[in-house]
Amino acid sequence: MQDHKQRFLFPDSDIRGELVQVESSVRRILEGHNYPLAVQGLIGEAVAAVALLASTLKFKGRLALQAQGKGPVSLLLAECSHDGDLRALARHSDGQDWSHGDIQTLIGEGTMVITITPDQGRQYQGIVPLSGDTLAECLQGYFQQSEQLPTRLWLASGNNRAAGLLLQRLPNQLATTDGNNQMWEHLDALASTLKMEELLNLDDQTILHRLFHDTPPQLPEAQPLQFGCTCSRDRNRNALISLGNQELQQLLDEDGEVTLTCDFCRHQEHFDAVDLAEMIKAIDS
């Protein structure tokens, strides 16, 4: 199964949906990291979530979900670009009991930030407290507070796979308020019968038929998703230059070289003494 997201639309209503299924991207994200199973599950849900949320982007850019708290998982970060590039990471402490996987136990008291960064234009951020027991509940709170659009999410993760389902009610255009209200309650009730193992293991056509066979949705062409990291040698070089002349000179004098490892993809970039000296010269000039 290729990683993808499938939009679906209900005729004569202002309700849209999105279904995301990812496997190879999740495997690539977890590769090279020694995450506990509970943290792996949280990362998978975050990956599915940002893929769903990025479907709302009407421009070229990236959407990031970041959660920080006082629990054993101090940081959860996932990103998706307008063309479906995914990456994610988590930072966690060692020696913890990972038997409980709810977000309040893992991340604890904290905040969730949704950042939308267009390739051109101003960045937008929405910040909400981590007030739900699951990532899906926290995101529904975000939509209620920041977007004011009725939104329901279902997220599932496990065995190096992740999936997500989103229903969202848009402003009235195609139907009346009463018509949209009735349709929303009907579709929400149907989607709520979905079991997490079904979301994770069944293909999207089967899921949509099981849920909505009495009101078949329209299915535009699915969009592929894939792992994609924005790290590069130039970005790493600029990061080193930003340290300033004094710290670069210290690196050159003490070590004569430096190797930077990307937190997302674990790719390494090595800079030798010649590289460091050229950076120092560039700063001085």
mmCIF file of N, CA, C and O in Angstrom, residues 123-224:
data_model
loop_
_atom_site.group_PDB
_atom_site.id
_atom_site.type_symbol
_atom_site.label_atom_id
_atom_site.label_comp_id
_atom_site.label_asym_id
_atom_site.label_seq_id
_atom_site.Cartn_x
_atom_site.Cartn_y
_atom_site.Cartn_z
ATOM 1 N N GLN A 123 4.025 33.778 8.440
ATOM 2 C CA GLN A 123 3.789 32.554 9.198
ATOM 3 C C GLN A 123 2.601 32.749 10.136
ATOM 4 O O GLN A 123 2.366 33.833 10.663
ATOM 5 N N TYR A 124 1.834 31.652 10.334
ATOM 6 C CA TYR A 124 0.688 31.695 11.246
ATOM 7 C C TYR A 124 0.869 30.628 12.314
ATOM 8 O O TYR A 124 1.296 29.507 12.013
ATOM 9 N N GLN A 125 0.534 30.978 13.571
ATOM 10 C CA GLN A 125 0.607 30.014 14.661
ATOM 11 C C GLN A 125 -0.674 30.033 15.473
ATOM 12 O O GLN A 125 -1.237 31.090 15.758
ATOM 13 N N GLY A 126 -1.128 28.831 15.840
ATOM 14 C CA GLY A 126 -2.229 28.683 16.778
ATOM 15 C C GLY A 126 -1.764 27.856 17.956
ATOM 16 O O GLY A 126 -1.132 26.810 17.778
ATOM 17 N N ILE A 127 -2.038 28.320 19.183
ATOM 18 C CA ILE A 127 -1.552 27.677 20.397
ATOM 19 C C ILE A 127 -2.741 27.333 21.285
ATOM 20 O O ILE A 127 -3.585 28.186 21.568
ATOM 21 N N VAL A 128 -2.799 26.061 21.715
ATOM 22 C CA VAL A 128 -3.864 25.623 22.620
ATOM 23 C C VAL A 128 -3.254 24.728 23.694
ATOM 24 O O VAL A 128 -2.211 24.104 23.483
ATOM 25 N N PRO A 129 -3.878 24.639 24.861
ATOM 26 C CA PRO A 129 -3.378 23.713 25.889
ATOM 27 C C PRO A 129 -3.648 22.267 25.503
ATOM 28 O O PRO A 129 -4.581 21.975 24.744
ATOM 29 N N LEU A 130 -2.818 21.368 26.005
ATOM 30 C CA LEU A 130 -3.040 19.934 25.811
ATOM 31 C C LEU A 130 -4.115 19.488 26.799
ATOM 32 O O LEU A 130 -3.818 19.037 27.905
ATOM 33 N N SER A 131 -5.369 19.604 26.391
ATOM 34 C CA SER A 131 -6.473 19.402 27.329
ATOM 35 C C SER A 131 -7.196 18.073 27.140
ATOM 36 O O SER A 131 -8.097 17.757 27.915
ATOM 37 N N GLY A 132 -6.843 17.287 26.137
ATOM 38 C CA GLY A 132 -7.517 16.014 25.899
ATOM 39 C C GLY A 132 -6.683 14.836 26.346
ATOM 40 O O GLY A 132 -5.494 14.961 26.659
ATOM 41 N N ASP A 133 -7.315 13.662 26.358
ATOM 42 C CA ASP A 133 -6.607 12.430 26.713
ATOM 43 C C ASP A 133 -5.874 11.834 25.516
ATOM 44 O O ASP A 133 -4.995 10.982 25.687
ATOM 45 N N THR A 134 -6.270 12.226 24.304
ATOM 46 C CA THR A 134 -5.637 11.728 23.090
ATOM 47 C C THR A 134 -5.232 12.904 22.224
ATOM 48 O O THR A 134 -5.726 14.032 22.386
ATOM 49 N N LEU A 135 -4.331 12.635 21.282
ATOM 50 C CA LEU A 135 -3.916 13.678 20.353
ATOM 51 C C LEU A 135 -5.106 14.151 19.521
ATOM 52 O O LEU A 135 -5.240 15.346 19.242
ATOM 53 N N ALA A 136 -5.985 13.227 19.127
ATOM 54 C CA ALA A 136 -7.160 13.598 18.345
ATOM 55 C C ALA A 136 -8.044 14.575 19.115
ATOM 56 O O ALA A 136 -8.538 15.568 18.558
ATOM 57 N N GLU A 137 -8.258 14.326 20.409
ATOM 58 C CA GLU A 137 -9.081 15.228 21.218
ATOM 59 C C GLU A 137 -8.429 16.603 21.338
ATOM 60 O O GLU A 137 -9.117 17.630 21.287
ATOM 61 N N CYS A 138 -7.111 16.634 21.492
ATOM 62 C CA CYS A 138 -6.401 17.919 21.567
ATOM 63 C C CYS A 138 -6.559 18.703 20.272
ATOM 64 O O CYS A 138 -6.752 19.928 20.293
ATOM 65 N N LEU A 139 -6.486 18.023 19.144
ATOM 66 C CA LEU A 139 -6.617 18.694 17.861
ATOM 67 C C LEU A 139 -8.044 19.179 17.632
ATOM 68 O O LEU A 139 -8.256 20.245 17.045
ATOM 69 N N GLN A 140 -9.025 18.410 18.088
ATOM 70 C CA GLN A 140 -10.402 18.880 17.984
ATOM 71 C C GLN A 140 -10.597 20.145 18.806
ATOM 72 O O GLN A 140 -11.311 21.071 18.387
ATOM 73 N N GLY A 141 -9.946 20.227 19.959
ATOM 74 C CA GLY A 141 -9.980 21.455 20.753
ATOM 75 C C GLY A 141 -9.334 22.618 20.029
ATOM 76 O O GLY A 141 -9.807 23.765 20.118
ATOM 77 N N TYR A 142 -8.251 22.327 19.299
ATOM 78 C CA TYR A 142 -7.587 23.377 18.514
ATOM 79 C C TYR A 142 -8.538 23.939 17.463
ATOM 80 O O TYR A 142 -8.663 25.155 17.302
ATOM 81 N N PHE A 143 -9.222 23.067 16.734
ATOM 82 C CA PHE A 143 -10.141 23.539 15.700
ATOM 83 C C PHE A 143 -11.306 24.319 16.300
ATOM 84 O O PHE A 143 -11.744 25.319 15.735
ATOM 85 N N GLN A 144 -11.792 23.884 17.439
ATOM 86 C CA GLN A 144 -12.898 24.575 18.072
ATOM 87 C C GLN A 144 -12.492 25.971 18.526
ATOM 88 O O GLN A 144 -13.252 26.925 18.388
ATOM 89 N N GLN A 145 -11.270 26.103 19.037
ATOM 90 C CA GLN A 145 -10.817 27.381 19.580
ATOM 91 C C GLN A 145 -10.237 28.297 18.518
ATOM 92 O O GLN A 145 -10.531 29.499 18.496
ATOM 93 N N SER A 146 -9.407 27.741 17.603
ATOM 94 C CA SER A 146 -8.657 28.578 16.672
ATOM 95 C C SER A 146 -9.337 28.724 15.309
ATOM 96 O O SER A 146 -9.309 29.797 14.716
ATOM 97 N N GLU A 147 -9.922 27.652 14.803
ATOM 98 C CA GLU A 147 -10.504 27.678 13.466
ATOM 99 C C GLU A 147 -12.024 27.853 13.490
ATOM 100 O O GLU A 147 -12.614 28.283 12.501
ATOM 101 N N GLN A 148 -12.639 27.502 14.610
ATOM 102 C CA GLN A 148 -14.093 27.604 14.780
ATOM 103 C C GLN A 148 -14.842 26.851 13.684
ATOM 104 O O GLN A 148 -15.864 27.316 13.180
ATOM 105 N N LEU A 149 -14.293 25.695 13.317
ATOM 106 C CA LEU A 149 -14.933 24.804 12.361
ATOM 107 C C LEU A 149 -15.163 23.467 13.064
ATOM 108 O O LEU A 149 -14.210 22.870 13.570
ATOM 109 N N PRO A 150 -16.419 22.991 13.126
ATOM 110 C CA PRO A 150 -16.651 21.672 13.719
ATOM 111 C C PRO A 150 -15.809 20.615 13.009
ATOM 112 O O PRO A 150 -15.896 20.445 11.792
ATOM 113 N N THR A 151 -14.967 19.929 13.763
ATOM 114 C CA THR A 151 -14.012 18.976 13.187
ATOM 115 C C THR A 151 -13.909 17.758 14.099
ATOM 116 O O THR A 151 -13.826 17.891 15.315
ATOM 117 N N ARG A 152 -13.914 16.576 13.496
ATOM 118 C CA ARG A 152 -13.724 15.329 14.228
ATOM 119 C C ARG A 152 -12.556 14.579 13.625
ATOM 120 O O ARG A 152 -12.401 14.504 12.403
ATOM 121 N N LEU A 153 -11.713 14.014 14.479
ATOM 122 C CA LEU A 153 -10.560 13.250 14.029
ATOM 123 C C LEU A 153 -10.501 11.906 14.729
ATOM 124 O O LEU A 153 -10.851 11.782 15.901
ATOM 125 N N TRP A 154 -10.041 10.918 13.979
ATOM 126 C CA TRP A 154 -9.744 9.590 14.517
ATOM 127 C C TRP A 154 -8.340 9.223 14.052
ATOM 128 O O TRP A 154 -8.026 9.294 12.860
ATOM 129 N N LEU A 155 -7.473 8.864 14.993
ATOM 130 C CA LEU A 155 -6.078 8.549 14.689
ATOM 131 C C LEU A 155 -5.734 7.167 15.229
ATOM 132 O O LEU A 155 -6.188 6.784 16.316
ATOM 133 N N ALA A 156 -4.939 6.439 14.471
ATOM 134 C CA ALA A 156 -4.507 5.107 14.902
ATOM 135 C C ALA A 156 -3.057 4.898 14.500
ATOM 136 O O ALA A 156 -2.609 5.388 13.459
ATOM 137 N N SER A 157 -2.309 4.159 15.331
ATOM 138 C CA SER A 157 -0.892 3.910 15.050
ATOM 139 C C SER A 157 -0.467 2.615 15.704
ATOM 140 O O SER A 157 -0.909 2.282 16.809
ATOM 141 N N GLY A 158 0.400 1.876 15.002
ATOM 142 C CA GLY A 158 0.930 0.637 15.545
ATOM 143 C C GLY A 158 1.592 -0.194 14.465
ATOM 144 O O GLY A 158 1.254 -0.081 13.289
ATOM 145 N N ASN A 159 2.566 -1.012 14.868
ATOM 146 C CA ASN A 159 3.274 -1.895 13.933
ATOM 147 C C ASN A 159 3.869 -1.120 12.751
ATOM 148 O O ASN A 159 3.777 -1.546 11.596
ATOM 149 N N ASN A 160 4.461 0.033 13.064
ATOM 150 C CA ASN A 160 5.116 0.869 12.047
ATOM 151 C C ASN A 160 4.146 1.374 10.981
ATOM 152 O O ASN A 160 4.531 1.620 9.834
ATOM 153 N N ARG A 161 2.894 1.542 11.360
ATOM 154 C CA ARG A 161 1.892 2.080 10.457
ATOM 155 C C ARG A 161 1.090 3.143 11.193
ATOM 156 O O ARG A 161 1.027 3.152 12.426
ATOM 157 N N ALA A 162 0.464 4.011 10.429
ATOM 158 C CA ALA A 162 -0.401 5.027 11.023
ATOM 159 C C ALA A 162 -1.507 5.370 10.043
ATOM 160 O O ALA A 162 -1.353 5.238 8.824
ATOM 161 N N ALA A 163 -2.647 5.800 10.580
ATOM 162 C CA ALA A 163 -3.778 6.164 9.748
ATOM 163 C C ALA A 163 -4.613 7.204 10.479
ATOM 164 O O ALA A 163 -4.558 7.322 11.713
ATOM 165 N N GLY A 164 -5.378 7.950 9.713
ATOM 166 C CA GLY A 164 -6.218 8.975 10.305
ATOM 167 C C GLY A 164 -7.427 9.274 9.442
ATOM 168 O O GLY A 164 -7.392 9.121 8.217
ATOM 169 N N LEU A 165 -8.498 9.681 10.092
ATOM 170 C CA LEU A 165 -9.738 10.061 9.420
ATOM 171 C C LEU A 165 -10.174 11.405 9.964
ATOM 172 O O LEU A 165 -10.133 11.638 11.182
ATOM 173 N N LEU A 166 -10.573 12.300 9.080
ATOM 174 C CA LEU A 166 -11.027 13.634 9.465
ATOM 175 C C LEU A 166 -12.367 13.923 8.805
ATOM 176 O O LEU A 166 -12.567 13.647 7.623
ATOM 177 N N LEU A 167 -13.277 14.468 9.582
ATOM 178 C CA LEU A 167 -14.518 15.040 9.074
ATOM 179 C C LEU A 167 -14.553 16.501 9.487
ATOM 180 O O LEU A 167 -14.234 16.832 10.643
ATOM 181 N N GLN A 168 -14.951 17.372 8.570
ATOM 182 C CA GLN A 168 -14.967 18.800 8.879
ATOM 183 C C GLN A 168 -16.168 19.460 8.199
ATOM 184 O O GLN A 168 -16.444 19.222 7.026
ATOM 185 N N ARG A 169 -16.842 20.258 8.992
ATOM 186 C CA ARG A 169 -17.980 21.006 8.459
ATOM 187 C C ARG A 169 -17.520 22.403 8.068
ATOM 188 O O ARG A 169 -16.947 23.140 8.880
ATOM 189 N N LEU A 170 -17.778 22.778 6.827
ATOM 190 C CA LEU A 170 -17.369 24.067 6.286
ATOM 191 C C LEU A 170 -18.532 25.055 6.345
ATOM 192 O O LEU A 170 -19.684 24.669 6.581
ATOM 193 N N PRO A 171 -18.270 26.353 6.149
ATOM 194 C CA PRO A 171 -19.358 27.338 6.117
ATOM 195 C C PRO A 171 -20.405 26.984 5.053
ATOM 196 O O PRO A 171 -20.087 26.418 4.009
ATOM 197 N N ASN A 172 -21.647 27.326 5.344
ATOM 198 C CA ASN A 172 -22.761 26.969 4.459
ATOM 199 C C ASN A 172 -22.605 27.607 3.077
ATOM 200 O O ASN A 172 -22.480 28.821 2.949
ATOM 201 N N GLN A 173 -22.603 26.766 2.059
ATOM 202 C CA GLN A 173 -22.607 27.222 0.673
ATOM 203 C C GLN A 173 -23.545 26.379 -0.185
ATOM 204 O O GLN A 173 -24.331 26.911 -0.970
ATOM 205 N N LEU A 174 -23.458 25.068 -0.028
ATOM 206 C CA LEU A 174 -24.236 24.153 -0.872
ATOM 207 C C LEU A 174 -25.556 23.743 -0.234
ATOM 208 O O LEU A 174 -26.453 23.265 -0.932
ATOM 209 N N ALA A 175 -25.689 23.911 1.071
ATOM 210 C CA ALA A 175 -26.890 23.463 1.767
ATOM 211 C C ALA A 175 -27.266 24.468 2.850
ATOM 212 O O ALA A 175 -26.482 25.352 3.209
ATOM 213 N N THR A 176 -28.469 24.308 3.385
ATOM 214 C CA THR A 176 -28.926 25.178 4.458
ATOM 215 C C THR A 176 -28.291 24.758 5.779
ATOM 216 O O THR A 176 -27.714 23.670 5.906
ATOM 217 N N THR A 177 -28.435 25.617 6.775
ATOM 218 C CA THR A 177 -27.908 25.287 8.101
ATOM 219 C C THR A 177 -28.544 24.016 8.641
ATOM 220 O O THR A 177 -27.852 23.131 9.165
ATOM 221 N N ASP A 178 -29.877 23.899 8.510
ATOM 222 C CA ASP A 178 -30.563 22.699 9.003
ATOM 223 C C ASP A 178 -30.100 21.458 8.255
ATOM 224 O O ASP A 178 -29.874 20.398 8.857
ATOM 225 N N GLY A 179 -29.948 21.579 6.929
ATOM 226 C CA GLY A 179 -29.499 20.437 6.140
ATOM 227 C C GLY A 179 -28.105 19.993 6.516
ATOM 228 O O GLY A 179 -27.830 18.785 6.653
ATOM 229 N N ASN A 180 -27.215 20.959 6.710
ATOM 230 C CA ASN A 180 -25.848 20.625 7.108
ATOM 231 C C ASN A 180 -25.803 20.062 8.522
ATOM 232 O O ASN A 180 -25.013 19.158 8.814
ATOM 233 N N ASN A 181 -26.649 20.600 9.423
ATOM 234 C CA ASN A 181 -26.693 20.076 10.785
ATOM 235 C C ASN A 181 -27.094 18.605 10.798
ATOM 236 O O ASN A 181 -26.463 17.771 11.473
ATOM 237 N N GLN A 182 -28.140 18.275 10.051
ATOM 238 C CA GLN A 182 -28.616 16.888 10.012
ATOM 239 C C GLN A 182 -27.564 15.971 9.387
ATOM 240 O O GLN A 182 -27.319 14.862 9.886
ATOM 241 N N MET A 183 -26.942 16.429 8.298
ATOM 242 C CA MET A 183 -25.938 15.619 7.625
ATOM 243 C C MET A 183 -24.713 15.424 8.528
ATOM 244 O O MET A 183 -24.146 14.326 8.607
ATOM 245 N N TRP A 184 -24.307 16.474 9.217
ATOM 246 C CA TRP A 184 -23.149 16.393 10.112
ATOM 247 C C TRP A 184 -23.387 15.381 11.226
ATOM 248 O O TRP A 184 -22.523 14.540 11.515
ATOM 249 N N GLU A 185 -24.547 15.440 11.865
ATOM 250 C CA GLU A 185 -24.854 14.497 12.945
ATOM 251 C C GLU A 185 -24.891 13.066 12.421
ATOM 252 O O GLU A 185 -24.401 12.138 13.091
ATOM 253 N N HIS A 186 -25.426 12.887 11.219
ATOM 254 C CA HIS A 186 -25.504 11.552 10.629
ATOM 255 C C HIS A 186 -24.112 10.998 10.320
ATOM 256 O O HIS A 186 -23.784 9.859 10.695
ATOM 257 N N LEU A 187 -23.279 11.795 9.672
ATOM 258 C CA LEU A 187 -21.945 11.337 9.288
ATOM 259 C C LEU A 187 -21.049 11.135 10.507
ATOM 260 O O LEU A 187 -20.258 10.189 10.557
ATOM 261 N N ASP A 188 -21.181 12.014 11.498
ATOM 262 C CA ASP A 188 -20.392 11.880 12.721
ATOM 263 C C ASP A 188 -20.733 10.583 13.436
ATOM 264 O O ASP A 188 -19.849 9.866 13.927
ATOM 265 N N ALA A 189 -22.027 10.254 13.489
ATOM 266 C CA ALA A 189 -22.440 9.014 14.139
ATOM 267 C C ALA A 189 -21.911 7.794 13.394
ATOM 268 O O ALA A 189 -21.463 6.825 14.017
ATOM 269 N N LEU A 190 -21.931 7.842 12.056
ATOM 270 C CA LEU A 190 -21.406 6.729 11.274
ATOM 271 C C LEU A 190 -19.902 6.571 11.489
ATOM 272 O O LEU A 190 -19.404 5.464 11.699
ATOM 273 N N ALA A 191 -19.157 7.683 11.409
ATOM 274 C CA ALA A 191 -17.703 7.616 11.547
ATOM 275 C C ALA A 191 -17.297 7.146 12.939
ATOM 276 O O ALA A 191 -16.249 6.503 13.098
ATOM 277 N N SER A 192 -18.119 7.440 13.937
ATOM 278 C CA SER A 192 -17.795 7.049 15.311
ATOM 279 C C SER A 192 -17.889 5.541 15.528
ATOM 280 O O SER A 192 -17.435 5.036 16.561
ATOM 281 N N THR A 193 -18.471 4.823 14.569
ATOM 282 C CA THR A 193 -18.521 3.355 14.681
ATOM 283 C C THR A 193 -17.220 2.707 14.216
ATOM 284 O O THR A 193 -17.047 1.493 14.382
ATOM 285 N N LEU A 194 -16.329 3.492 13.638
ATOM 286 C CA LEU A 194 -15.075 2.952 13.109
ATOM 287 C C LEU A 194 -14.169 2.487 14.246
ATOM 288 O O LEU A 194 -13.900 3.230 15.189
ATOM 289 N N LYS A 195 -13.687 1.270 14.155
ATOM 290 C CA LYS A 195 -12.735 0.748 15.128
ATOM 291 C C LYS A 195 -11.316 1.085 14.697
ATOM 292 O O LYS A 195 -11.015 1.152 13.507
ATOM 293 N N MET A 196 -10.447 1.300 15.672
ATOM 294 C CA MET A 196 -9.091 1.736 15.355
ATOM 295 C C MET A 196 -8.332 0.683 14.550
ATOM 296 O O MET A 196 -7.527 1.009 13.684
ATOM 297 N N GLU A 197 -8.585 -0.607 14.811
ATOM 298 C CA GLU A 197 -7.903 -1.638 14.031
ATOM 299 C C GLU A 197 -8.389 -1.638 12.578
ATOM 300 O O GLU A 197 -7.637 -1.985 11.668
ATOM 301 N N GLU A 198 -9.649 -1.244 12.355
ATOM 302 C CA GLU A 198 -10.146 -1.111 10.983
ATOM 303 C C GLU A 198 -9.461 0.049 10.281
ATOM 304 O O GLU A 198 -9.040 -0.072 9.124
ATOM 305 N N LEU A 199 -9.357 1.173 10.963
ATOM 306 C CA LEU A 199 -8.695 2.334 10.383
ATOM 307 C C LEU A 199 -7.254 2.025 10.016
ATOM 308 O O LEU A 199 -6.745 2.466 8.987
ATOM 309 N N LEU A 200 -6.606 1.216 10.842
ATOM 310 C CA LEU A 200 -5.189 0.933 10.649
ATOM 311 C C LEU A 200 -4.938 -0.144 9.601
ATOM 312 O O LEU A 200 -3.921 -0.106 8.903
ATOM 313 N N ASN A 201 -5.857 -1.075 9.443
ATOM 314 C CA ASN A 201 -5.564 -2.265 8.636
ATOM 315 C C ASN A 201 -6.373 -2.407 7.352
ATOM 316 O O ASN A 201 -5.981 -3.179 6.473
ATOM 317 N N LEU A 202 -7.492 -1.700 7.217
ATOM 318 C CA LEU A 202 -8.298 -1.809 6.002
ATOM 319 C C LEU A 202 -7.904 -0.733 5.002
ATOM 320 O O LEU A 202 -7.461 0.356 5.385
ATOM 321 N N ASP A 203 -8.073 -1.021 3.708
ATOM 322 C CA ASP A 203 -7.790 -0.001 2.702
ATOM 323 C C ASP A 203 -8.889 1.060 2.718
ATOM 324 O O ASP A 203 -9.997 0.840 3.233
ATOM 325 N N ASP A 204 -8.579 2.232 2.159
ATOM 326 C CA ASP A 204 -9.499 3.360 2.286
ATOM 327 C C ASP A 204 -10.838 3.113 1.594
ATOM 328 O O ASP A 204 -11.888 3.535 2.080
ATOM 329 N N GLN A 205 -10.833 2.416 0.462
ATOM 330 C CA GLN A 205 -12.087 2.146 -0.231
ATOM 331 C C GLN A 205 -13.021 1.315 0.649
ATOM 332 O O GLN A 205 -14.231 1.576 0.719
ATOM 333 N N THR A 206 -12.471 0.315 1.327
ATOM 334 C CA THR A 206 -13.279 -0.530 2.205
ATOM 335 C C THR A 206 -13.809 0.265 3.388
ATOM 336 O O THR A 206 -14.984 0.137 3.770
ATOM 337 N N ILE A 207 -12.958 1.104 3.970
ATOM 338 C CA ILE A 207 -13.380 1.927 5.111
ATOM 339 C C ILE A 207 -14.520 2.851 4.718
ATOM 340 O O ILE A 207 -15.555 2.928 5.399
ATOM 341 N N LEU A 208 -14.365 3.561 3.618
ATOM 342 C CA LEU A 208 -15.382 4.522 3.206
ATOM 343 C C LEU A 208 -16.690 3.824 2.835
ATOM 344 O O LEU A 208 -17.777 4.349 3.105
ATOM 345 N N HIS A 209 -16.606 2.649 2.230
ATOM 346 C CA HIS A 209 -17.827 1.921 1.887
ATOM 347 C C HIS A 209 -18.533 1.440 3.152
ATOM 348 O O HIS A 209 -19.770 1.520 3.251
ATOM 349 N N ARG A 210 -17.770 0.920 4.113
ATOM 350 C CA ARG A 210 -18.384 0.432 5.351
ATOM 351 C C ARG A 210 -19.078 1.557 6.103
ATOM 352 O O ARG A 210 -20.157 1.367 6.673
ATOM 353 N N LEU A 211 -18.474 2.730 6.118
ATOM 354 C CA LEU A 211 -19.016 3.833 6.901
ATOM 355 C C LEU A 211 -20.148 4.554 6.183
ATOM 356 O O LEU A 211 -21.176 4.883 6.786
ATOM 357 N N PHE A 212 -19.958 4.824 4.898
ATOM 358 C CA PHE A 212 -20.841 5.767 4.210
ATOM 359 C C PHE A 212 -21.512 5.175 2.972
ATOM 360 O O PHE A 212 -21.783 5.884 2.015
ATOM 361 N N HIS A 213 -21.812 3.873 2.991
ATOM 362 C CA HIS A 213 -22.394 3.255 1.792
ATOM 363 C C HIS A 213 -23.789 3.792 1.487
ATOM 364 O O HIS A 213 -24.238 3.738 0.342
ATOM 365 N N ASP A 214 -24.494 4.357 2.515
ATOM 366 C CA ASP A 214 -25.822 4.907 2.249
ATOM 367 C C ASP A 214 -25.760 6.337 1.712
ATOM 368 O O ASP A 214 -26.746 6.841 1.171
ATOM 369 N N THR A 215 -24.614 6.995 1.897
ATOM 370 C CA THR A 215 -24.398 8.338 1.334
ATOM 371 C C THR A 215 -23.015 8.355 0.684
ATOM 372 O O THR A 215 -22.076 8.968 1.224
ATOM 373 N N PRO A 216 -22.834 7.684 -0.450
ATOM 374 C CA PRO A 216 -21.493 7.523 -1.037
ATOM 375 C C PRO A 216 -20.826 8.875 -1.331
ATOM 376 O O PRO A 216 -21.410 9.722 -2.008
ATOM 377 N N PRO A 217 -19.619 9.075 -0.831
ATOM 378 C CA PRO A 217 -18.921 10.335 -1.094
ATOM 379 C C PRO A 217 -18.237 10.330 -2.461
ATOM 380 O O PRO A 217 -17.963 9.270 -3.032
ATOM 381 N N GLN A 218 -17.980 11.528 -2.965
ATOM 382 C CA GLN A 218 -17.181 11.683 -4.171
ATOM 383 C C GLN A 218 -15.707 11.593 -3.792
ATOM 384 O O GLN A 218 -15.292 12.119 -2.758
ATOM 385 N N LEU A 219 -14.914 10.941 -4.653
ATOM 386 C CA LEU A 219 -13.503 10.712 -4.347
ATOM 387 C C LEU A 219 -12.627 11.347 -5.427
ATOM 388 O O LEU A 219 -12.450 10.769 -6.501
ATOM 389 N N PRO A 220 -12.061 12.530 -5.161
ATOM 390 C CA PRO A 220 -11.049 13.059 -6.078
ATOM 391 C C PRO A 220 -9.817 12.154 -6.077
ATOM 392 O O PRO A 220 -9.716 11.218 -5.282
ATOM 393 N N GLU A 221 -8.880 12.438 -6.948
ATOM 394 C CA GLU A 221 -7.670 11.622 -7.022
ATOM 395 C C GLU A 221 -6.876 11.717 -5.721
ATOM 396 O O GLU A 221 -6.702 12.798 -5.154
ATOM 397 N N ALA A 222 -6.416 10.555 -5.249
ATOM 398 C CA ALA A 222 -5.631 10.523 -4.013
ATOM 399 C C ALA A 222 -4.278 11.199 -4.221
ATOM 400 O O ALA A 222 -3.736 11.231 -5.329
ATOM 401 N N GLN A 223 -3.730 11.751 -3.139
ATOM 402 C CA GLN A 223 -2.420 12.401 -3.188
ATOM 403 C C GLN A 223 -1.393 11.525 -2.488
ATOM 404 O O GLN A 223 -1.616 11.079 -1.358
ATOM 405 N N PRO A 224 -0.255 11.257 -3.130
ATOM 406 C CA PRO A 224 0.773 10.441 -2.476
ATOM 407 C C PRO A 224 1.434 11.183 -1.323
ATOM 408 O O PRO A 224 1.530 12.418 -1.314
#
